[in-house]
PDB file of C-alpha atoms in Angstrom:
ATOM      1  CA  MET A1003     101.808 152.447  93.339  1.00  0.00           C
ATOM      2  CA  THR A1004     102.219 155.322  90.890  1.00  0.00           C
ATOM      3  CA  VAL A1005     105.270 157.216  89.663  1.00  0.00           C
ATOM      4  CA  LEU A1006     104.818 160.923  88.938  1.00  0.00           C
ATOM      5  CA  VAL A1007     107.209 162.099  86.208  1.00  0.00           C
ATOM      6  CA  THR A1008     107.546 165.805  85.453  1.00  0.00           C
ATOM      7  CA  GLY A1009     108.946 166.808  82.087  1.00  0.00           C
ATOM      8  CA  ALA A1010     107.449 163.603  80.690  1.00  0.00           C
ATOM      9  CA  ALA A1011     107.625 164.837  77.086  1.00  0.00           C
ATOM     10  CA  GLY A1012     111.263 165.874  77.483  1.00  0.00           C
ATOM     11  CA  PHE A1013     114.191 163.698  76.501  1.00  0.00           C
ATOM     12  CA  ILE A1014     115.127 162.132  79.843  1.00  0.00           C
ATOM     13  CA  GLY A1015     111.560 162.154  81.171  1.00  0.00           C
ATOM     14  CA  PHE A1016     110.182 160.453  78.060  1.00  0.00           C
ATOM     15  CA  SER A1017     112.911 157.813  78.004  1.00  0.00           C
ATOM     16  CA  THR A1018     112.389 157.047  81.682  1.00  0.00           C
ATOM     17  CA  CYS A1019     108.610 156.872  81.272  1.00  0.00           C
ATOM     18  CA  LEU A1020     109.029 154.324  78.463  1.00  0.00           C
ATOM     19  CA  ARG A1021     111.075 152.085  80.743  1.00  0.00           C
ATOM     20  CA  LEU A1022     108.649 152.407  83.659  1.00  0.00           C
ATOM     21  CA  LEU A1023     105.589 151.787  81.503  1.00  0.00           C
ATOM     22  CA  ALA A1024     107.138 148.757  79.832  1.00  0.00           C
ATOM     23  CA  SER A1025     107.788 147.307  83.299  1.00  0.00           C
ATOM     24  CA  GLY A1026     104.104 147.721  84.215  1.00  0.00           C
ATOM     25  CA  LYS A1027     104.362 150.800  86.436  1.00  0.00           C
ATOM     26  CA  GLN A1028     101.469 153.226  86.602  1.00  0.00           C
ATOM     27  CA  VAL A1029     102.812 156.603  85.463  1.00  0.00           C
ATOM     28  CA  ILE A1030     101.355 160.109  85.611  1.00  0.00           C
ATOM     29  CA  GLY A1031     103.249 162.533  83.418  1.00  0.00           C
ATOM     30  CA  ILE A1032     103.368 166.315  83.637  1.00  0.00           C
ATOM     31  CA  ASP A1033     104.597 168.612  80.879  1.00  0.00           C
ATOM     32  CA  ASN A1034     103.774 172.122  79.684  1.00  0.00           C
ATOM     33  CA  LEU A1035     104.999 171.370  76.126  1.00  0.00           C
ATOM     34  CA  ASN A1036     106.652 174.769  75.847  1.00  0.00           C
ATOM     35  CA  SER A1037     108.235 176.054  72.649  1.00  0.00           C
ATOM     36  CA  TYR A1038     111.884 176.293  73.758  1.00  0.00           C
ATOM     37  CA  TYR A1039     112.461 173.732  71.020  1.00  0.00           C
ATOM     38  CA  ASP A1040     110.046 172.332  68.438  1.00  0.00           C
ATOM     39  CA  PRO A1041     106.946 171.025  70.266  1.00  0.00           C
ATOM     40  CA  ALA A1042     106.455 168.556  67.395  1.00  0.00           C
ATOM     41  CA  LEU A1043     109.270 166.434  68.825  1.00  0.00           C
ATOM     42  CA  LYS A1044     107.716 166.573  72.289  1.00  0.00           C
ATOM     43  CA  ASN A1045     104.323 165.590  70.880  1.00  0.00           C
ATOM     44  CA  ALA A1046     105.904 162.704  68.958  1.00  0.00           C
ATOM     45  CA  ARG A1047     107.449 161.435  72.177  1.00  0.00           C
ATOM     46  CA  LEU A1048     104.154 161.902  74.002  1.00  0.00           C
ATOM     47  CA  ALA A1049     102.269 159.927  71.352  1.00  0.00           C
ATOM     48  CA  GLN A1050     104.424 156.905  72.159  1.00  0.00           C
ATOM     49  CA  LEU A1051     103.702 157.217  75.876  1.00  0.00           C
ATOM     50  CA  GLU A1052      99.974 157.645  75.359  1.00  0.00           C
ATOM     51  CA  ALA A1053      99.871 154.258  73.606  1.00  0.00           C
ATOM     52  CA  PHE A1054     100.313 152.668  77.049  1.00  0.00           C
ATOM     53  CA  PRO A1055      97.105 152.163  79.058  1.00  0.00           C
ATOM     54  CA  ASN A1056      99.038 152.735  82.297  1.00  0.00           C
ATOM     55  CA  PHE A1057     100.032 156.305  81.330  1.00  0.00           C
ATOM     56  CA  THR A1058      98.212 159.555  82.043  1.00  0.00           C
ATOM     57  CA  ILE A1059      99.380 163.028  80.994  1.00  0.00           C
ATOM     58  CA  ARG A1060      98.568 166.377  82.608  1.00  0.00           C
ATOM     59  CA  LYS A1061      99.513 169.303  80.377  1.00  0.00           C
ATOM     60  CA  ILE A1062     100.254 171.908  83.014  1.00  0.00           C
ATOM     61  CA  ASP A1063     103.035 174.258  84.116  1.00  0.00           C
ATOM     62  CA  ILE A1064     104.370 173.276  87.531  1.00  0.00           C
ATOM     63  CA  ALA A1065     105.639 176.807  88.164  1.00  0.00           C
ATOM     64  CA  VAL A1066     102.182 178.319  87.648  1.00  0.00           C
ATOM     65  CA  ASP A1067      99.404 175.808  88.310  1.00  0.00           C
ATOM     66  CA  ASP A1068      98.203 174.631  91.727  1.00  0.00           C
ATOM     67  CA  LEU A1069      99.451 171.059  91.704  1.00  0.00           C
ATOM     68  CA  LEU A1070      97.166 169.840  94.468  1.00  0.00           C
ATOM     69  CA  THR A1071      94.128 170.572  92.295  1.00  0.00           C
ATOM     70  CA  VAL A1072      95.570 168.545  89.417  1.00  0.00           C
ATOM     71  CA  PHE A1073      95.350 165.136  91.098  1.00  0.00           C
ATOM     72  CA  THR A1074      92.357 163.262  92.438  1.00  0.00           C
ATOM     73  CA  ALA A1075      92.344 162.198  96.079  1.00  0.00           C
ATOM     74  CA  PHE A1076      93.019 158.618  94.924  1.00  0.00           C
ATOM     75  CA  GLU A1077      96.027 159.722  92.859  1.00  0.00           C
ATOM     76  CA  GLN A1078      97.447 161.702  95.761  1.00  0.00           C
ATOM     77  CA  ARG A1079      97.249 158.585  97.940  1.00  0.00           C
ATOM     78  CA  SER A1080      98.814 156.355  95.275  1.00  0.00           C
ATOM     79  CA  ILE A1081     101.918 158.347  94.256  1.00  0.00           C
ATOM     80  CA  THR A1082     104.944 156.609  95.750  1.00  0.00           C
ATOM     81  CA  GLU A1083     107.793 158.210  93.752  1.00  0.00           C
ATOM     82  CA  ILE A1084     108.353 161.525  92.017  1.00  0.00           C
ATOM     83  CA  LEU A1085     110.875 161.817  89.193  1.00  0.00           C
ATOM     84  CA  HIS A1086     111.254 165.550  88.690  1.00  0.00           C
ATOM     85  CA  PHE A1087     112.824 166.252  85.288  1.00  0.00           C
ATOM     86  CA  ALA A1088     110.854 169.338  84.227  1.00  0.00           C
ATOM     87  CA  ALA A1089     113.280 172.212  83.708  1.00  0.00           C
ATOM     88  CA  GLN A1090     114.326 175.049  81.476  1.00  0.00           C
ATOM     89  CA  ALA A1091     117.484 173.872  79.741  1.00  0.00           C
ATOM     90  CA  GLY A1092     120.176 175.618  77.737  1.00  0.00           C
ATOM     91  CA  VAL A1093     123.399 177.087  79.081  1.00  0.00           C
ATOM     92  CA  ARG A1094     123.611 179.903  76.536  1.00  0.00           C
ATOM     93  CA  HIS A1095     119.850 180.465  76.592  1.00  0.00           C
ATOM     94  CA  SER A1096     120.145 181.290  80.301  1.00  0.00           C
ATOM     95  CA  VAL A1097     122.308 184.307  79.453  1.00  0.00           C
ATOM     96  CA  MET A1098     119.460 185.805  77.423  1.00  0.00           C
ATOM     97  CA  MET A1099     116.413 184.609  79.408  1.00  0.00           C
ATOM     98  CA  PRO A1100     117.402 184.264  83.081  1.00  0.00           C
ATOM     99  CA  PHE A1101     113.874 184.747  84.452  1.00  0.00           C
ATOM    100  CA  ALA A1102     112.667 181.651  82.594  1.00  0.00           C
ATOM    101  CA  PHE A1103     115.246 179.643  84.558  1.00  0.00           C
ATOM    102  CA  VAL A1104     114.132 181.120  87.870  1.00  0.00           C
ATOM    103  CA  ASP A1105     110.529 180.157  87.098  1.00  0.00           C
ATOM    104  CA  ALA A1106     111.112 176.616  85.831  1.00  0.00           C
ATOM    105  CA  ASN A1107     114.166 175.498  87.788  1.00  0.00           C
ATOM    106  CA  VAL A1108     113.748 177.247  91.135  1.00  0.00           C
ATOM    107  CA  ARG A1109     110.043 177.988  91.479  1.00  0.00           C
ATOM    108  CA  GLY A1110     109.280 174.645  89.840  1.00  0.00           C
ATOM    109  CA  GLN A1111     111.466 172.827  92.373  1.00  0.00           C
ATOM    110  CA  VAL A1112     109.669 174.531  95.247  1.00  0.00           C
ATOM    111  CA  ALA A1113     106.275 173.632  93.756  1.00  0.00           C
ATOM    112  CA  ILE A1114     107.168 169.944  93.508  1.00  0.00           C
ATOM    113  CA  LEU A1115     108.529 169.829  97.048  1.00  0.00           C
ATOM    114  CA  GLU A1116     105.432 171.576  98.388  1.00  0.00           C
ATOM    115  CA  LEU A1117     103.315 168.948  96.647  1.00  0.00           C
ATOM    116  CA  ALA A1118     105.533 166.145  97.958  1.00  0.00           C
ATOM    117  CA  GLN A1119     104.777 167.049 101.584  1.00  0.00           C
ATOM    118  CA  ARG A1120     101.107 166.330 100.958  1.00  0.00           C
ATOM    119  CA  LEU A1121     101.451 162.883  99.386  1.00  0.00           C
ATOM    120  CA  PRO A1122     100.964 160.327 102.182  1.00  0.00           C
ATOM    121  CA  ALA A1123     102.496 157.319 100.392  1.00  0.00           C
ATOM    122  CA  LEU A1124     105.527 159.119  98.948  1.00  0.00           C
ATOM    123  CA  ARG A1125     108.797 157.212  99.371  1.00  0.00           C
ATOM    124  CA  HIS A1126     111.326 159.064  97.229  1.00  0.00           C
ATOM    125  CA  ILE A1127     111.835 162.213  95.125  1.00  0.00           C
ATOM    126  CA  VAL A1128     114.533 162.001  92.463  1.00  0.00           C
ATOM    127  CA  TYR A1129     115.248 165.262  90.671  1.00  0.00           C
ATOM    128  CA  ALA A1130     117.463 166.307  87.777  1.00  0.00           C
ATOM    129  CA  SER A1131     120.452 168.479  88.474  1.00  0.00           C
ATOM    130  CA  SER A1132     123.329 169.037  86.062  1.00  0.00           C
ATOM    131  CA  SER A1133     127.072 168.768  85.654  1.00  0.00           C
ATOM    132  CA  SER A1134     126.897 172.505  84.958  1.00  0.00           C
ATOM    133  CA  VAL A1135     126.877 173.147  88.717  1.00  0.00           C
ATOM    134  CA  TYR A1136     130.606 172.323  88.781  1.00  0.00           C
ATOM    135  CA  GLY A1137     131.097 175.562  86.870  1.00  0.00           C
ATOM    136  CA  ARG A1138     134.689 176.780  86.796  1.00  0.00           C
ATOM    137  CA  ASN A1139     135.913 173.989  89.050  1.00  0.00           C
ATOM    138  CA  ALA A1140     139.377 172.959  87.825  1.00  0.00           C
ATOM    139  CA  ALA A1141     139.705 169.691  89.772  1.00  0.00           C
ATOM    140  CA  LEU A1142     139.145 166.588  87.649  1.00  0.00           C
ATOM    141  CA  PRO A1143     137.236 164.365  87.684  1.00  0.00           C
ATOM    142  CA  PHE A1144     134.251 166.245  89.114  1.00  0.00           C
ATOM    143  CA  ARG A1145     133.243 164.789  92.468  1.00  0.00           C
ATOM    144  CA  GLU A1146     130.030 165.413  94.388  1.00  0.00           C
ATOM    145  CA  THR A1147     132.114 166.688  97.320  1.00  0.00           C
ATOM    146  CA  ASP A1148     133.752 169.419  95.208  1.00  0.00           C
ATOM    147  CA  ARG A1149     132.954 173.070  95.850  1.00  0.00           C
ATOM    148  CA  VAL A1150     130.259 174.323  93.500  1.00  0.00           C
ATOM    149  CA  ASP A1151     130.281 178.042  94.256  1.00  0.00           C
ATOM    150  CA  GLN A1152     131.816 179.322  91.005  1.00  0.00           C
ATOM    151  CA  PRO A1153     129.066 178.911  88.405  1.00  0.00           C
ATOM    152  CA  GLY A1154     129.860 179.546  84.775  1.00  0.00           C
ATOM    153  CA  SER A1155     126.289 180.244  83.667  1.00  0.00           C
ATOM    154  CA  PHE A1156     122.950 181.266  85.085  1.00  0.00           C
ATOM    155  CA  TYR A1157     121.662 177.818  84.173  1.00  0.00           C
ATOM    156  CA  ALA A1158     124.208 176.458  86.668  1.00  0.00           C
ATOM    157  CA  VAL A1159     122.999 178.967  89.263  1.00  0.00           C
ATOM    158  CA  SER A1160     119.401 177.795  88.851  1.00  0.00           C
ATOM    159  CA  LYS A1161     120.364 174.138  89.151  1.00  0.00           C
ATOM    160  CA  ARG A1162     122.498 174.732  92.235  1.00  0.00           C
ATOM    161  CA  ALA A1163     119.639 176.738  93.756  1.00  0.00           C
ATOM    162  CA  ALA A1164     117.389 173.713  93.192  1.00  0.00           C
ATOM    163  CA  GLU A1165     119.906 171.510  95.031  1.00  0.00           C
ATOM    164  CA  LEU A1166     120.012 173.917  97.970  1.00  0.00           C
ATOM    165  CA  THR A1167     116.210 174.032  97.988  1.00  0.00           C
ATOM    166  CA  ALA A1168     116.147 170.237  98.246  1.00  0.00           C
ATOM    167  CA  GLU A1169     118.622 170.351 101.131  1.00  0.00           C
ATOM    168  CA  CYS A1170     116.426 172.856 102.974  1.00  0.00           C
ATOM    169  CA  TYR A1171     113.186 170.895 102.434  1.00  0.00           C
ATOM    170  CA  HIS A1172     114.851 167.742 103.701  1.00  0.00           C
ATOM    171  CA  HIS A1173     116.003 169.584 106.814  1.00  0.00           C
ATOM    172  CA  LEU A1174     112.585 171.145 107.451  1.00  0.00           C
ATOM    173  CA  HIS A1175     110.280 168.338 106.320  1.00  0.00           C
ATOM    174  CA  GLN A1176     112.442 165.175 106.213  1.00  0.00           C
ATOM    175  CA  LEU A1177     111.695 164.578 102.532  1.00  0.00           C
ATOM    176  CA  PRO A1178     113.677 161.687 100.987  1.00  0.00           C
ATOM    177  CA  LEU A1179     115.559 163.335  98.108  1.00  0.00           C
ATOM    178  CA  THR A1180     118.190 162.371  95.557  1.00  0.00           C
ATOM    179  CA  GLY A1181     119.610 164.830  93.039  1.00  0.00           C
ATOM    180  CA  LEU A1182     121.223 163.513  89.854  1.00  0.00           C
ATOM    181  CA  ARG A1183     123.926 165.584  88.179  1.00  0.00           C
ATOM    182  CA  PHE A1184     123.612 164.511  84.553  1.00  0.00           C
ATOM    183  CA  PHE A1185     126.610 164.751  82.229  1.00  0.00           C
ATOM    184  CA  THR A1186     125.720 165.456  78.546  1.00  0.00           C
ATOM    185  CA  VAL A1187     123.017 162.851  78.047  1.00  0.00           C
ATOM    186  CA  TYR A1188     122.547 161.967  74.370  1.00  0.00           C
ATOM    187  CA  GLY A1189     120.809 159.409  72.177  1.00  0.00           C
ATOM    188  CA  PRO A1190     117.671 158.737  70.105  1.00  0.00           C
ATOM    189  CA  TRP A1191     114.824 161.210  70.716  1.00  0.00           C
ATOM    190  CA  GLY A1192     117.373 163.662  72.144  1.00  0.00           C
ATOM    191  CA  ARG A1193     117.128 167.411  72.522  1.00  0.00           C
ATOM    192  CA  PRO A1194     117.660 169.356  69.267  1.00  0.00           C
ATOM    193  CA  ASP A1195     119.365 172.239  71.106  1.00  0.00           C
ATOM    194  CA  MET A1196     122.295 170.074  72.206  1.00  0.00           C
ATOM    195  CA  ALA A1197     125.592 170.128  70.327  1.00  0.00           C
ATOM    196  CA  TYR A1198     125.579 166.565  69.015  1.00  0.00           C
ATOM    197  CA  TYR A1199     122.084 167.056  67.530  1.00  0.00           C
ATOM    198  CA  LEU A1200     122.990 170.447  66.056  1.00  0.00           C
ATOM    199  CA  PHE A1201     126.141 168.915  64.550  1.00  0.00           C
ATOM    200  CA  ALA A1202     124.126 166.096  62.977  1.00  0.00           C
ATOM    201  CA  LYS A1203     121.599 168.496  61.519  1.00  0.00           C
ATOM    202  CA  ALA A1204     124.289 170.781  60.084  1.00  0.00           C
ATOM    203  CA  ILE A1205     126.213 167.837  58.584  1.00  0.00           C
ATOM    204  CA  THR A1206     123.159 166.359  56.849  1.00  0.00           C
ATOM    205  CA  GLU A1207     122.072 169.764  55.551  1.00  0.00           C
ATOM    206  CA  GLY A1208     125.541 170.687  54.296  1.00  0.00           C
ATOM    207  CA  ARG A1209     125.856 173.691  56.588  1.00  0.00           C
ATOM    208  CA  PRO A1210     128.965 174.674  58.573  1.00  0.00           C
ATOM    209  CA  VAL A1211     129.533 172.966  61.915  1.00  0.00           C
ATOM    210  CA  THR A1212     130.633 175.438  64.585  1.00  0.00           C
ATOM    211  CA  LEU A1213     133.314 173.973  66.852  1.00  0.00           C
ATOM    212  CA  TYR A1214     134.751 175.890  69.765  1.00  0.00           C
ATOM    213  CA  GLU A1215     138.485 176.440  69.799  1.00  0.00           C
ATOM    214  CA  GLY A1216     140.661 174.515  72.235  1.00  0.00           C
ATOM    215  CA  ALA A1217     142.597 171.303  71.800  1.00  0.00           C
ATOM    216  CA  SER A1218     141.303 169.965  75.136  1.00  0.00           C
ATOM    217  CA  LEU A1219     137.591 170.629  74.474  1.00  0.00           C
ATOM    218  CA  GLY A1220     135.884 167.487  75.766  1.00  0.00           C
ATOM    219  CA  ARG A1221     132.727 166.125  77.321  1.00  0.00           C
ATOM    220  CA  ASP A1222     131.677 163.202  79.466  1.00  0.00           C
ATOM    221  CA  PHE A1223     128.949 161.858  77.162  1.00  0.00           C
ATOM    222  CA  THR A1224     126.255 159.656  78.741  1.00  0.00           C
ATOM    223  CA  PHE A1225     124.038 157.456  76.592  1.00  0.00           C
ATOM    224  CA  ILE A1226     120.352 157.720  77.433  1.00  0.00           C
ATOM    225  CA  ASP A1227     119.822 154.003  78.136  1.00  0.00           C
ATOM    226  CA  ASP A1228     122.651 154.043  80.677  1.00  0.00           C
ATOM    227  CA  ALA A1229     121.165 157.144  82.335  1.00  0.00           C
ATOM    228  CA  VAL A1230     117.723 155.497  82.569  1.00  0.00           C
ATOM    229  CA  ASP A1231     119.280 152.373  84.102  1.00  0.00           C
ATOM    230  CA  ALA A1232     120.759 154.565  86.831  1.00  0.00           C
ATOM    231  CA  ILE A1233     117.548 156.540  87.382  1.00  0.00           C
ATOM    232  CA  CYS A1234     115.410 153.436  87.852  1.00  0.00           C
ATOM    233  CA  ALA A1235     117.912 151.772  90.181  1.00  0.00           C
ATOM    234  CA  VAL A1236     118.329 154.893  92.327  1.00  0.00           C
ATOM    235  CA  MET A1237     114.553 155.464  92.446  1.00  0.00           C
ATOM    236  CA  ASP A1238     114.114 152.140  94.244  1.00  0.00           C
ATOM    237  CA  LEU A1239     116.646 153.086  96.956  1.00  0.00           C
ATOM    238  CA  PRO A1240     115.418 156.135  98.868  1.00  0.00           C
ATOM    239  CA  PRO A1241     117.886 157.626 101.363  1.00  0.00           C
ATOM    240  CA  SER A1242     117.046 157.193 105.011  1.00  0.00           C
ATOM    241  CA  ASP A1243     118.516 160.249 106.689  1.00  0.00           C
ATOM    242  CA  GLN A1244     120.315 162.439 104.156  1.00  0.00           C
ATOM    243  CA  VAL A1245     119.945 164.260 100.859  1.00  0.00           C
ATOM    244  CA  ARG A1246     121.946 162.493  98.181  1.00  0.00           C
ATOM    245  CA  ILE A1247     123.707 164.043  95.208  1.00  0.00           C
ATOM    246  CA  LEU A1248     124.992 161.639  92.545  1.00  0.00           C
ATOM    247  CA  ASN A1249     126.860 162.086  89.277  1.00  0.00           C
ATOM    248  CA  ILE A1250     125.389 160.321  86.237  1.00  0.00           C
ATOM    249  CA  GLY A1251     128.100 160.150  83.583  1.00  0.00           C
ATOM    250  CA  SER A1252     130.304 157.759  81.663  1.00  0.00           C
ATOM    251  CA  ASN A1253     133.611 158.530  83.423  1.00  0.00           C
ATOM    252  CA  VAL A1254     135.161 158.475  79.936  1.00  0.00           C
ATOM    253  CA  PRO A1255     135.601 162.046  78.645  1.00  0.00           C
ATOM    254  CA  GLU A1256     135.781 162.276  74.856  1.00  0.00           C
ATOM    255  CA  PRO A1257     137.142 165.032  72.601  1.00  0.00           C
ATOM    256  CA  VAL A1258     134.320 166.863  70.860  1.00  0.00           C
ATOM    257  CA  ALA A1259     136.319 166.512  67.642  1.00  0.00           C
ATOM    258  CA  ARG A1260     135.927 162.715  67.895  1.00  0.00           C
ATOM    259  CA  LEU A1261     132.164 163.147  68.318  1.00  0.00           C
ATOM    260  CA  ILE A1262     132.071 165.011  64.995  1.00  0.00           C
ATOM    261  CA  SER A1263     134.245 162.403  63.290  1.00  0.00           C
ATOM    262  CA  LEU A1264     131.909 159.605  64.387  1.00  0.00           C
ATOM    263  CA  LEU A1265     128.850 161.536  63.233  1.00  0.00           C
ATOM    264  CA  GLU A1266     130.489 162.046  59.834  1.00  0.00           C
ATOM    265  CA  ASN A1267     130.963 158.294  59.569  1.00  0.00           C
ATOM    266  CA  PHE A1268     127.440 157.320  60.596  1.00  0.00           C
ATOM    267  CA  LEU A1269     125.688 160.075  58.622  1.00  0.00           C
ATOM    268  CA  GLY A1270     127.791 159.509  55.499  1.00  0.00           C
ATOM    269  CA  ARG A1271     128.862 163.132  54.991  1.00  0.00           C
ATOM    270  CA  LYS A1272     131.880 165.239  55.868  1.00  0.00           C
ATOM    271  CA  ALA A1273     131.459 168.185  58.221  1.00  0.00           C
ATOM    272  CA  ASP A1274     132.413 171.703  57.161  1.00  0.00           C
ATOM    273  CA  ILE A1275     134.031 172.685  60.464  1.00  0.00           C
ATOM    274  CA  GLN A1276     134.372 176.336  61.386  1.00  0.00           C
ATOM    275  CA  MET A1277     136.295 177.189  64.543  1.00  0.00           C
ATOM    276  CA  THR A1278     135.089 179.940  66.844  1.00  0.00           C
ATOM    277  CA  PRO A1279     136.075 181.173  70.337  1.00  0.00           C
ATOM    278  CA  ARG A1280     134.364 179.354  73.184  1.00  0.00           C
ATOM    279  CA  PRO A1281     131.677 181.446  74.958  1.00  0.00           C
ATOM    280  CA  SER A1282     132.383 182.171  78.610  1.00  0.00           C
ATOM    281  CA  ALA A1283     129.216 180.309  79.647  1.00  0.00           C
ATOM    282  CA  ASP A1284     130.542 177.029  78.206  1.00  0.00           C
ATOM    283  CA  VAL A1285     133.103 175.033  80.191  1.00  0.00           C
ATOM    284  CA  GLU A1286     136.030 173.464  78.355  1.00  0.00           C
ATOM    285  CA  TYR A1287     135.946 169.977  79.850  1.00  0.00           C
ATOM    286  CA  THR A1288     133.660 167.727  81.908  1.00  0.00           C
ATOM    287  CA  TRP A1289     134.470 164.440  83.612  1.00  0.00           C
ATOM    288  CA  ALA A1290     132.261 162.600  86.098  1.00  0.00           C
ATOM    289  CA  SER A1291     133.581 160.670  89.044  1.00  0.00           C
ATOM    290  CA  LEU A1292     131.239 157.699  89.586  1.00  0.00           C
ATOM    291  CA  GLU A1293     132.518 156.577  92.980  1.00  0.00           C
ATOM    292  CA  GLN A1294     129.429 157.706  94.888  1.00  0.00           C
ATOM    293  CA  ILE A1295     126.804 156.042  92.697  1.00  0.00           C
ATOM    294  CA  GLN A1296     128.840 152.850  92.394  1.00  0.00           C
ATOM    295  CA  GLN A1297     129.014 152.611  96.162  1.00  0.00           C
ATOM    296  CA  LEU A1298     125.206 152.767  96.211  1.00  0.00           C
ATOM    297  CA  ILE A1299     124.208 150.563  93.268  1.00  0.00           C
ATOM    298  CA  ASP A1300     125.786 148.077  90.905  1.00  0.00           C
ATOM    299  CA  TRP A1301     125.757 150.438  87.906  1.00  0.00           C
ATOM    300  CA  GLN A1302     128.317 150.851  85.182  1.00  0.00           C
ATOM    301  CA  PRO A1303     127.686 152.724  81.916  1.00  0.00           C
ATOM    302  CA  ALA A1304     127.752 150.097  79.190  1.00  0.00           C
ATOM    303  CA  THR A1305     127.472 152.093  75.953  1.00  0.00           C
ATOM    304  CA  SER A1306     130.529 153.422  74.136  1.00  0.00           C
ATOM    305  CA  LEU A1307     130.328 156.759  72.333  1.00  0.00           C
ATOM    306  CA  GLU A1308     130.647 154.930  69.012  1.00  0.00           C
ATOM    307  CA  THR A1309     127.731 152.590  69.753  1.00  0.00           C
ATOM    308  CA  GLY A1310     125.581 155.376  71.169  1.00  0.00           C
ATOM    309  CA  LEU A1311     126.144 157.709  68.234  1.00  0.00           C
ATOM    310  CA  GLU A1312     125.401 154.916  65.765  1.00  0.00           C
ATOM    311  CA  GLN A1313     122.022 154.393  67.449  1.00  0.00           C
ATOM    312  CA  PHE A1314     121.365 158.121  67.563  1.00  0.00           C
ATOM    313  CA  SER A1315     122.299 158.562  63.888  1.00  0.00           C
ATOM    314  CA  ARG A1316     119.945 155.797  62.753  1.00  0.00           C
ATOM    315  CA  TRP A1317     117.104 157.374  64.698  1.00  0.00           C
ATOM    316  CA  PHE A1318     118.024 160.901  63.517  1.00  0.00           C
ATOM    317  CA  LEU A1319     117.968 159.978  59.825  1.00  0.00           C
ATOM    318  CA  SER A1320     114.665 158.158  60.255  1.00  0.00           C
ATOM    319  CA  TYR A1321     113.056 161.010  62.204  1.00  0.00           C
ATOM    320  CA  GLN A1322     114.261 163.680  59.760  1.00  0.00           C
ATOM    321  CA  HIS A1323     112.614 161.814  56.887  1.00  0.00           C
ATOM    322  CA  SER A1324     109.393 160.968  58.708  1.00  0.00           C
TER     323      SER A1324
END
């Protein structure tokens, strides 16, 4: 029994691999280690995974390479789950580089589903979607049954296209699929392009912190350990006759201003806040309904924003000085 994890050197992929490896699972990771953000962080994550004897890494691009040639016949027969987290991230980056999102998020999804059809022992494919698909939806909290046809960014378009691709492959090939709409996942070893990480870096370096205008600017922040708990529990429960979509969030939206205040406290420095208009690609508020996932599994996010940011800040200060 082997779990194939794409995006294994990415934040969510790495964190999930650590949990699986620690539990004794055999894991094959895939990552192209691209330079969207500093590959040194990805390599540092990967070094931790490679310390496990039950981990193997394949440094390939799923949107380009022939995946069937990457695995031995034995590996193809042994893969029982796919956790597909490889993606091109970045809401604002998608405005400037839309073709990169087509390649990674749409073509990459097709490549994984084509591979999945040829794995005889496969039981479940869990793939990463995003809260961004809710776009300009004004109904709160965001529910999986809401309309998602008013995207606010091309990143959202690419993620919704991946969901529709999954729906089609289930219809045509009966693949067991679950899509997870992640809401602002944060924590140690996180992505340096995300706001909380950028805020921390600016605060510690004494540079201005850019905060978007709007008294109601808020996010449903999800601590990484809580997200991994949900991923592992869902992975073990493949759907029988439908394609599932599930929100992964905290169901406790927080003002972004409070996020900055907590970072100031844990990093020991005041932020020089500069207000700026919010870009049209960024939504003002996110809030995850958790009714669907809680009907499926006994899962409740356990980490408060204060606790999560304290853990992140300790890691951040250590990593910056390493």
